[in-house]
mmCIF file of N, CA and C in Angstrom:
data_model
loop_
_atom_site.group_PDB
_atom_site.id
_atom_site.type_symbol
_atom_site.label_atom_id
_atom_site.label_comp_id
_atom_site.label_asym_id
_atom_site.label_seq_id
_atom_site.Cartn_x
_atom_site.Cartn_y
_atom_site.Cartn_z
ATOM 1 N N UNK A 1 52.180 111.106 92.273
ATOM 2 C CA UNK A 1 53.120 111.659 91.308
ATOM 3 C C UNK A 1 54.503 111.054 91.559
ATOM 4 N N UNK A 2 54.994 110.693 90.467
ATOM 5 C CA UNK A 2 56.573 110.008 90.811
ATOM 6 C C UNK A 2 57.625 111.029 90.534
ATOM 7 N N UNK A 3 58.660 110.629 91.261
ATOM 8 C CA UNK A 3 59.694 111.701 91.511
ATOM 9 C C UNK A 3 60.621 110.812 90.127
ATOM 10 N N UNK A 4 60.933 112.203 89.377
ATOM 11 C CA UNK A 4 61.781 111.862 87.775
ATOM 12 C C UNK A 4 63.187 111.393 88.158
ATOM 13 N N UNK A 5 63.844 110.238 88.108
ATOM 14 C CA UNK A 5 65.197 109.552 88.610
ATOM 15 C C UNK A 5 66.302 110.490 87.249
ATOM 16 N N UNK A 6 66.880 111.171 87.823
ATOM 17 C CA UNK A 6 67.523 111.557 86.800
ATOM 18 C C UNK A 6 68.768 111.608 87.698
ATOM 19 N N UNK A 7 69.615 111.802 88.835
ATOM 20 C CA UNK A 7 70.137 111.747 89.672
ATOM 21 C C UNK A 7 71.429 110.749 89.503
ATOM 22 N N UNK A 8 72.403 110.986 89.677
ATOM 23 C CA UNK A 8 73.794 109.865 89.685
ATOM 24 C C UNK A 8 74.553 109.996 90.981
ATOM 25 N N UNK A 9 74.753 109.170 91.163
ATOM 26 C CA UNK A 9 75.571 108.633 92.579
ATOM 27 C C UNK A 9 76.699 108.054 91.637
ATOM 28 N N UNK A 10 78.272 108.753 92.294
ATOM 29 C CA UNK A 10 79.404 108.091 90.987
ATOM 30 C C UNK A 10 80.690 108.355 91.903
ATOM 31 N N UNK A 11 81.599 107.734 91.535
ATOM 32 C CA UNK A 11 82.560 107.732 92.444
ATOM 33 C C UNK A 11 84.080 108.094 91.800
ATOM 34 N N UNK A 12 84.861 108.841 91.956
ATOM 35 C CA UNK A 12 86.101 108.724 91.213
ATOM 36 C C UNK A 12 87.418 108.210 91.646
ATOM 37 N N UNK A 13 88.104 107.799 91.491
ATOM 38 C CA UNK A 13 89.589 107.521 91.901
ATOM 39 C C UNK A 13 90.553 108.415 91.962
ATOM 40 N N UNK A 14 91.371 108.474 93.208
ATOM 41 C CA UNK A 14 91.762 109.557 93.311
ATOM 42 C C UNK A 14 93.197 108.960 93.478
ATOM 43 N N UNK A 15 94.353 109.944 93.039
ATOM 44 C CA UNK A 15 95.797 109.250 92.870
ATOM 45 C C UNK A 15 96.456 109.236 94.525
ATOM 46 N N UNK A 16 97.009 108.299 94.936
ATOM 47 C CA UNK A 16 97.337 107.824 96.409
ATOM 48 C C UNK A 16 98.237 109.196 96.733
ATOM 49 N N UNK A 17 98.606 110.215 95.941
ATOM 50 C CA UNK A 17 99.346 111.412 96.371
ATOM 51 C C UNK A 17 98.545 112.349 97.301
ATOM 52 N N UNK A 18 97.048 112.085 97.018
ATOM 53 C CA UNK A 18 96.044 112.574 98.041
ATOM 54 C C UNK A 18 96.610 112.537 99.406
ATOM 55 N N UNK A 19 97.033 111.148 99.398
ATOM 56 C CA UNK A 19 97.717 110.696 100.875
ATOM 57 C C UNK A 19 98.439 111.873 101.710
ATOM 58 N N UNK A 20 99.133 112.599 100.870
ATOM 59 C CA UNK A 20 100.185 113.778 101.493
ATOM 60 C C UNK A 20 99.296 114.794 101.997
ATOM 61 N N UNK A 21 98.217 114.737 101.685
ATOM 62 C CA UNK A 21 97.550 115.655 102.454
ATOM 63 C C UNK A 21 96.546 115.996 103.748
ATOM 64 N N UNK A 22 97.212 116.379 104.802
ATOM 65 C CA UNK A 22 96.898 116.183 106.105
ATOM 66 C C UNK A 22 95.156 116.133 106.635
ATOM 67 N N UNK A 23 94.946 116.781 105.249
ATOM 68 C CA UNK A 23 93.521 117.202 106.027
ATOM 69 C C UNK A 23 92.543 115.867 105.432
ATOM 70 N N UNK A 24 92.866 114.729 104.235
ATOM 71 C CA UNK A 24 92.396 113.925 103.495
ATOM 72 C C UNK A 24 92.821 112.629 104.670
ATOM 73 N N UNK A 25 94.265 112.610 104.894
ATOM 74 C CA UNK A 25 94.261 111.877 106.258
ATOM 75 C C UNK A 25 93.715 112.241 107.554
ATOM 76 N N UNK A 26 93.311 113.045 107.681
ATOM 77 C CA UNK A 26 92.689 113.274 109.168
ATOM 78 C C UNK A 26 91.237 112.899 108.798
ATOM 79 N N UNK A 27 90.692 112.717 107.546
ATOM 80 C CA UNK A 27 88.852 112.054 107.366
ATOM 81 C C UNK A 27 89.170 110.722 107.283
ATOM 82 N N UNK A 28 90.387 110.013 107.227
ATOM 83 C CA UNK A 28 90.233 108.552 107.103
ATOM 84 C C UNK A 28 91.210 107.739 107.838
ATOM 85 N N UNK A 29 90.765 108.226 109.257
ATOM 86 C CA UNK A 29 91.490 107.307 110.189
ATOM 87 C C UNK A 29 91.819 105.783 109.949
ATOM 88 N N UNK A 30 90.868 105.268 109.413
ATOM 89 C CA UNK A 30 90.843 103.818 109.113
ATOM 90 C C UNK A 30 91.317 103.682 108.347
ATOM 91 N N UNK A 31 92.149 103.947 107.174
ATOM 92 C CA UNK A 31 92.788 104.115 105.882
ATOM 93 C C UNK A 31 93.767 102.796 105.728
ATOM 94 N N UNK A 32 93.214 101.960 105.161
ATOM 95 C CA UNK A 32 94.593 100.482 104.866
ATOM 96 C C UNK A 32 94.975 100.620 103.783
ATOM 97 N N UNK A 33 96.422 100.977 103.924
ATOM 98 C CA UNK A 33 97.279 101.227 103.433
ATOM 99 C C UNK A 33 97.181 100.089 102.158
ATOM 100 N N UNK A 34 97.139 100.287 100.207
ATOM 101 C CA UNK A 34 96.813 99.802 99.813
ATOM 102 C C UNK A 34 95.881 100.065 98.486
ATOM 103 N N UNK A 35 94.604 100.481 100.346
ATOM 104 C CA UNK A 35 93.227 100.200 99.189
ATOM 105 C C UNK A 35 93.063 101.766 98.300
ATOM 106 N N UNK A 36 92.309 101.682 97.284
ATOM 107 C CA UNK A 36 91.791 102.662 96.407
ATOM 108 C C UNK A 36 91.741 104.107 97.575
ATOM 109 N N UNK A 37 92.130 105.388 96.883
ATOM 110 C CA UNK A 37 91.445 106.820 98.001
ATOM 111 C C UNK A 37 90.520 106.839 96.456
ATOM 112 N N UNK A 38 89.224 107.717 96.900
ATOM 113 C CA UNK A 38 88.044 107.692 95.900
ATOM 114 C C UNK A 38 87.446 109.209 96.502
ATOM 115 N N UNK A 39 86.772 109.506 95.737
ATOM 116 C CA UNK A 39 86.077 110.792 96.036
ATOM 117 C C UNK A 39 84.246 110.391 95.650
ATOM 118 N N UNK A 40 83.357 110.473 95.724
ATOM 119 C CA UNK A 40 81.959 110.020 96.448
ATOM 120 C C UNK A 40 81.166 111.163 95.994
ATOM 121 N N UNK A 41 80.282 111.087 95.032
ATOM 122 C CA UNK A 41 79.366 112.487 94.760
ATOM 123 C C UNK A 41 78.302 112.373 94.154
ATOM 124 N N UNK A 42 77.516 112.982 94.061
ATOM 125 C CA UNK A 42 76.128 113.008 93.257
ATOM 126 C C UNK A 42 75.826 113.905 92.500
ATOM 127 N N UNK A 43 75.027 113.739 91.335
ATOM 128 C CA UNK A 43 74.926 114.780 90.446
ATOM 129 C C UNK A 43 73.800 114.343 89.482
ATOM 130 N N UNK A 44 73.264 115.725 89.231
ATOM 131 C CA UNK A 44 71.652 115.701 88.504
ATOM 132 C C UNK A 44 72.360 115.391 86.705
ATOM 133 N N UNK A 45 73.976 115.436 86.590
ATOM 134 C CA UNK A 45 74.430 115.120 85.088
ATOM 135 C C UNK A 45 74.757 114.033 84.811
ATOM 136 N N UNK A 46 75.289 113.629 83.765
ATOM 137 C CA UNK A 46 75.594 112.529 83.599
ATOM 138 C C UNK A 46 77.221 112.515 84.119
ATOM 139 N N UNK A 47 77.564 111.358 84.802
ATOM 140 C CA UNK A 47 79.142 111.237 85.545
ATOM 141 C C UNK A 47 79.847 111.432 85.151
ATOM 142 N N UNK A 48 79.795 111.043 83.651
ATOM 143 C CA UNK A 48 81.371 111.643 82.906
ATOM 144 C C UNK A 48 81.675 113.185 82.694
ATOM 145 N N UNK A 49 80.424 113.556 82.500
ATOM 146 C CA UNK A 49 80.319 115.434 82.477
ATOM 147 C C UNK A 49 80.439 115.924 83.509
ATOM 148 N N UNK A 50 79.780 115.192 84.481
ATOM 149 C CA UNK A 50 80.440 115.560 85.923
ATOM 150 C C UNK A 50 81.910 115.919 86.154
ATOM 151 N N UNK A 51 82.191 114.713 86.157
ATOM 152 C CA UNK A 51 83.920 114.133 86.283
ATOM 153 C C UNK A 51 85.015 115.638 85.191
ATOM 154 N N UNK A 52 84.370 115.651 84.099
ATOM 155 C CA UNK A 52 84.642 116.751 83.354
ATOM 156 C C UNK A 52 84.694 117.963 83.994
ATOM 157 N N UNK A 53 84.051 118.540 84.616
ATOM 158 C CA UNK A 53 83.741 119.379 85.150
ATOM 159 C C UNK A 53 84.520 119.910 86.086
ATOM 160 N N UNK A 54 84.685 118.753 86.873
ATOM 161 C CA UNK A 54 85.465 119.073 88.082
ATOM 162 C C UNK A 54 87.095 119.179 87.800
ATOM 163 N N UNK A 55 87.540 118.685 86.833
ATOM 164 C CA UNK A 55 88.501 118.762 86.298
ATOM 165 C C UNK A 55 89.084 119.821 85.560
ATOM 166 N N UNK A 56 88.341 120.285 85.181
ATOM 167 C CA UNK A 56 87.653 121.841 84.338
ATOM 168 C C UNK A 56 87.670 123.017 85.298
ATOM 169 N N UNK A 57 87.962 122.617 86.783
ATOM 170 C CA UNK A 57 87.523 123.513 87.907
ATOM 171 C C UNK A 57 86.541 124.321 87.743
ATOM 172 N N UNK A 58 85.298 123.456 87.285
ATOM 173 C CA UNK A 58 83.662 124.046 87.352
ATOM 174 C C UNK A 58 83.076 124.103 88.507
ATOM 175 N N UNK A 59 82.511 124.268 88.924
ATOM 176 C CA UNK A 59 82.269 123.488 90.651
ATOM 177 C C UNK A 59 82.475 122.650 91.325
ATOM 178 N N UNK A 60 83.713 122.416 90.977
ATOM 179 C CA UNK A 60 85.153 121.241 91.372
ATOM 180 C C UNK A 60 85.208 121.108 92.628
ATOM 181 N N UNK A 61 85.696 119.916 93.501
ATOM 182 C CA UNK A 61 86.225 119.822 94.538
ATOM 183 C C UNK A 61 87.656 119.609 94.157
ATOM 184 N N UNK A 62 88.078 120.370 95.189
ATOM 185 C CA UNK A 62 89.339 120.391 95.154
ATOM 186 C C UNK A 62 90.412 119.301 95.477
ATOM 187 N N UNK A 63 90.121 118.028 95.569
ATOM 188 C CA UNK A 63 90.388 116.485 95.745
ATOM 189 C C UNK A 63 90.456 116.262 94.208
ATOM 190 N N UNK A 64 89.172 116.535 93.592
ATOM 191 C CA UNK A 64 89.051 115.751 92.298
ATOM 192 C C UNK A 64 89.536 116.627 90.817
ATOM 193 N N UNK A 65 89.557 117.967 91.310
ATOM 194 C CA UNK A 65 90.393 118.383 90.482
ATOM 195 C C UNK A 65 92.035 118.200 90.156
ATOM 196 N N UNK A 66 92.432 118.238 91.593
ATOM 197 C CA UNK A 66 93.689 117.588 91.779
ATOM 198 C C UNK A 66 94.392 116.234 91.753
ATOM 199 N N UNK A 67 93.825 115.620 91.997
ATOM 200 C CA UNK A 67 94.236 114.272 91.895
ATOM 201 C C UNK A 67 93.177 113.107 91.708
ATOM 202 N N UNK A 68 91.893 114.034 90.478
ATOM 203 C CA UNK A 68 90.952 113.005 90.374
ATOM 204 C C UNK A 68 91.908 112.329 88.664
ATOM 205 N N UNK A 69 91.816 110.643 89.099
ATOM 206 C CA UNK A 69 92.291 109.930 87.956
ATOM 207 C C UNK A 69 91.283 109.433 86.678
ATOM 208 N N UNK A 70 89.739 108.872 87.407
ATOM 209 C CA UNK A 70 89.049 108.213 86.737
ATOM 210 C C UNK A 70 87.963 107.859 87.245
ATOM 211 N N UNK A 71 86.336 107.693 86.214
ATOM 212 C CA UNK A 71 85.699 107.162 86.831
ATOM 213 C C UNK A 71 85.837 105.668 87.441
ATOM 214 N N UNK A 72 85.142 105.227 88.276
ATOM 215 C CA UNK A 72 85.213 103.773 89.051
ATOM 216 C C UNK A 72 83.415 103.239 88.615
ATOM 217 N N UNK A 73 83.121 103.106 87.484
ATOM 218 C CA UNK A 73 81.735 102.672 87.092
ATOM 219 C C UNK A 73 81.388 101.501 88.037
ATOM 220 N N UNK A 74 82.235 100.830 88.116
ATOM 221 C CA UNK A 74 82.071 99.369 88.882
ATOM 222 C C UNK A 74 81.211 99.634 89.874
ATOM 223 N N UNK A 75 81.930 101.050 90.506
ATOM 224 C CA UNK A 75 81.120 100.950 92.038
ATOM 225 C C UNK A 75 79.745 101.673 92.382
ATOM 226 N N UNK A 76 79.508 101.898 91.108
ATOM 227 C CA UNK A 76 78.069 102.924 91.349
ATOM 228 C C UNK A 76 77.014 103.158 89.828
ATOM 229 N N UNK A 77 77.529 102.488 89.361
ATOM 230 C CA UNK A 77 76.565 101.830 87.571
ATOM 231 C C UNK A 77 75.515 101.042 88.265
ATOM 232 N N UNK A 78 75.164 100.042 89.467
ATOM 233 C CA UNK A 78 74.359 99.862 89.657
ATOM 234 C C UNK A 78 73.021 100.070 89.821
ATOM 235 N N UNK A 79 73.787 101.554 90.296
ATOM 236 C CA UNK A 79 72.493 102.146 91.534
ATOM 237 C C UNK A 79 71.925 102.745 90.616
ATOM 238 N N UNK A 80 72.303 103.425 89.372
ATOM 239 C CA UNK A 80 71.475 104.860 88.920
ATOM 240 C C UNK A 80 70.810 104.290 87.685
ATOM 241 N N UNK A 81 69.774 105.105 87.590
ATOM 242 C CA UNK A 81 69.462 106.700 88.288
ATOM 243 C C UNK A 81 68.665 106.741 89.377
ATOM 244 N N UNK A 82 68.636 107.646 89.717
ATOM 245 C CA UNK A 82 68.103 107.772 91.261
ATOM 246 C C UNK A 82 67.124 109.317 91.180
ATOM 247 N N UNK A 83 66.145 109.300 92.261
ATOM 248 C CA UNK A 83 65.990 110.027 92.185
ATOM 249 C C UNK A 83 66.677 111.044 93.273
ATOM 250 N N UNK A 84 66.044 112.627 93.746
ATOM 251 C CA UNK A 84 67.361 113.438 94.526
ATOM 252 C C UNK A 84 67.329 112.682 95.689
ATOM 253 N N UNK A 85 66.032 112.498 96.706
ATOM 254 C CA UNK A 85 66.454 111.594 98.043
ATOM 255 C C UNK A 85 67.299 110.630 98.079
ATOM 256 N N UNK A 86 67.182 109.616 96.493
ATOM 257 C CA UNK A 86 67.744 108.392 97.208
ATOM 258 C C UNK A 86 68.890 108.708 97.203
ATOM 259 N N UNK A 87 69.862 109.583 95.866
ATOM 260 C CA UNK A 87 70.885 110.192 95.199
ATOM 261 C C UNK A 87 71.495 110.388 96.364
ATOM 262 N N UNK A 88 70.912 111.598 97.119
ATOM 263 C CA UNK A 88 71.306 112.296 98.671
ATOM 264 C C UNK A 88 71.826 111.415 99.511
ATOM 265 N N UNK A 89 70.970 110.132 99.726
ATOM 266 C CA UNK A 89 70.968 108.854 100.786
ATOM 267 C C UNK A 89 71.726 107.782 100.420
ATOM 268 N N UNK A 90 72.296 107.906 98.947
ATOM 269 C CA UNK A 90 72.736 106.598 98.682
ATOM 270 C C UNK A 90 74.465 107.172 98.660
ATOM 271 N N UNK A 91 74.480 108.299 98.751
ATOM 272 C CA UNK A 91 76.141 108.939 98.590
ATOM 273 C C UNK A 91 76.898 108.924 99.925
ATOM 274 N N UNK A 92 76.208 109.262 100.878
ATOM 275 C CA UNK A 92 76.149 108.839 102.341
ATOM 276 C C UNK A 92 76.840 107.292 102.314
ATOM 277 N N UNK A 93 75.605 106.891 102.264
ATOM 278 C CA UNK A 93 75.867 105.304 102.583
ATOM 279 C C UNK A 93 76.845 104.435 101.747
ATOM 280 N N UNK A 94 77.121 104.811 100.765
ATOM 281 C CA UNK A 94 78.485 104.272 99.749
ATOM 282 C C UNK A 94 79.550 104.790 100.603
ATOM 283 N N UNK A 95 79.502 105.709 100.624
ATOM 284 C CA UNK A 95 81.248 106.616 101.232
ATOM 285 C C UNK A 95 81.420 105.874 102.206
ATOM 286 N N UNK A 96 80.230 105.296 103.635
ATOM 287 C CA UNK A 96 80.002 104.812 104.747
ATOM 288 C C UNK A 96 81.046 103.453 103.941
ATOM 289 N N UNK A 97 79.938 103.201 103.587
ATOM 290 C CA UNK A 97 80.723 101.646 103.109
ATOM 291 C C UNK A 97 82.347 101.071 102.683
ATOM 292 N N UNK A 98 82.447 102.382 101.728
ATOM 293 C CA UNK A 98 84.043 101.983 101.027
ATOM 294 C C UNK A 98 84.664 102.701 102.507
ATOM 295 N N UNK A 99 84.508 103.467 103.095
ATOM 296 C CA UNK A 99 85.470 103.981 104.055
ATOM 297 C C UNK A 99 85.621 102.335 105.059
ATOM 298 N N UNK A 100 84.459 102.033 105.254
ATOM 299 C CA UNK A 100 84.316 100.937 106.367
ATOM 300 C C UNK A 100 85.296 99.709 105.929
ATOM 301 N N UNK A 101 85.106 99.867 104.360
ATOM 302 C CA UNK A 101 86.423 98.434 103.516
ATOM 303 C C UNK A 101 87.648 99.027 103.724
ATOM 304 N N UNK A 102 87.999 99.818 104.079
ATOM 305 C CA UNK A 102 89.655 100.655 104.116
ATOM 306 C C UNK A 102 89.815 101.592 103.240
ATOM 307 N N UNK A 103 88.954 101.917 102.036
ATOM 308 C CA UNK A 103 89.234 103.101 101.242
ATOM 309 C C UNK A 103 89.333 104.459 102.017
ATOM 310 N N UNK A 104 90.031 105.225 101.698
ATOM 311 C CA UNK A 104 90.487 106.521 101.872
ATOM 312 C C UNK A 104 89.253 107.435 100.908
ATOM 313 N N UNK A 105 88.445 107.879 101.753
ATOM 314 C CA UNK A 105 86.994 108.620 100.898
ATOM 315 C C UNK A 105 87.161 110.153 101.663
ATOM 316 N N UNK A 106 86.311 110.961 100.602
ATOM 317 C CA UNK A 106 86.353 111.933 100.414
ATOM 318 C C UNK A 106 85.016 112.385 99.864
ATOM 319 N N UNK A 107 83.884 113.499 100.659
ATOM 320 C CA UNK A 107 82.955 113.858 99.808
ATOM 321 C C UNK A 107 82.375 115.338 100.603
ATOM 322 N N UNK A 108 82.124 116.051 99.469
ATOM 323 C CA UNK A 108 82.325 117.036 99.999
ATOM 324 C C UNK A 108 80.560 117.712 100.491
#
């Protein structure tokens, strides 16, 4: 039986004012000064309704309600759809990644 890929791995941009906040700098020690801060998430909807949502303070994080700017399709149109494992495994390993390039990440 195959598992139904309905799943999004999506990423948003978050405005560098994030920066002022102690607890967003204390998750990104490595932070070069510069690169994109992004917020990292998965969701059984489609990203833009997502992104809506959180903005909407629906089951918002409080990063992306506040200083979420936009989706970043570039960085995660590849992958989907997914199903929930890979969804789960691939949100991990993105955040891993852009944090490891100098982005300032965030996922909750």
């Amino acid at each position: 039986m195959s598992r139904r890929k309905h799943y999004h791995v999506y990423v948003v941009e978050l405005s560098t004012d994030v920066l002022y906040s102690p607890r967003f700098l204390r998750g990104n020690p490595g932070y070069v000064k510069g690169k994109p801060c992004v917020y990292v998430g998965m969701t059984g909807l489609d990203p833009d309704v997502r992104f809506d949502k959180h903005k909407a303070g629906i089951q918002s994080n409080r990063f992306v309600k506040e200083f979420g700017l936009r989706l970043l399709p570039e960085l995660y149109e590849l992958y989907n759809p997914l199903t929930y494992d890979e969804a789960r495994s691939l949100e991990v390993e993105l955040g891993i990644d852009l944090r490891e390039s100098g982005y300032g990440v965030w996922q909750a």
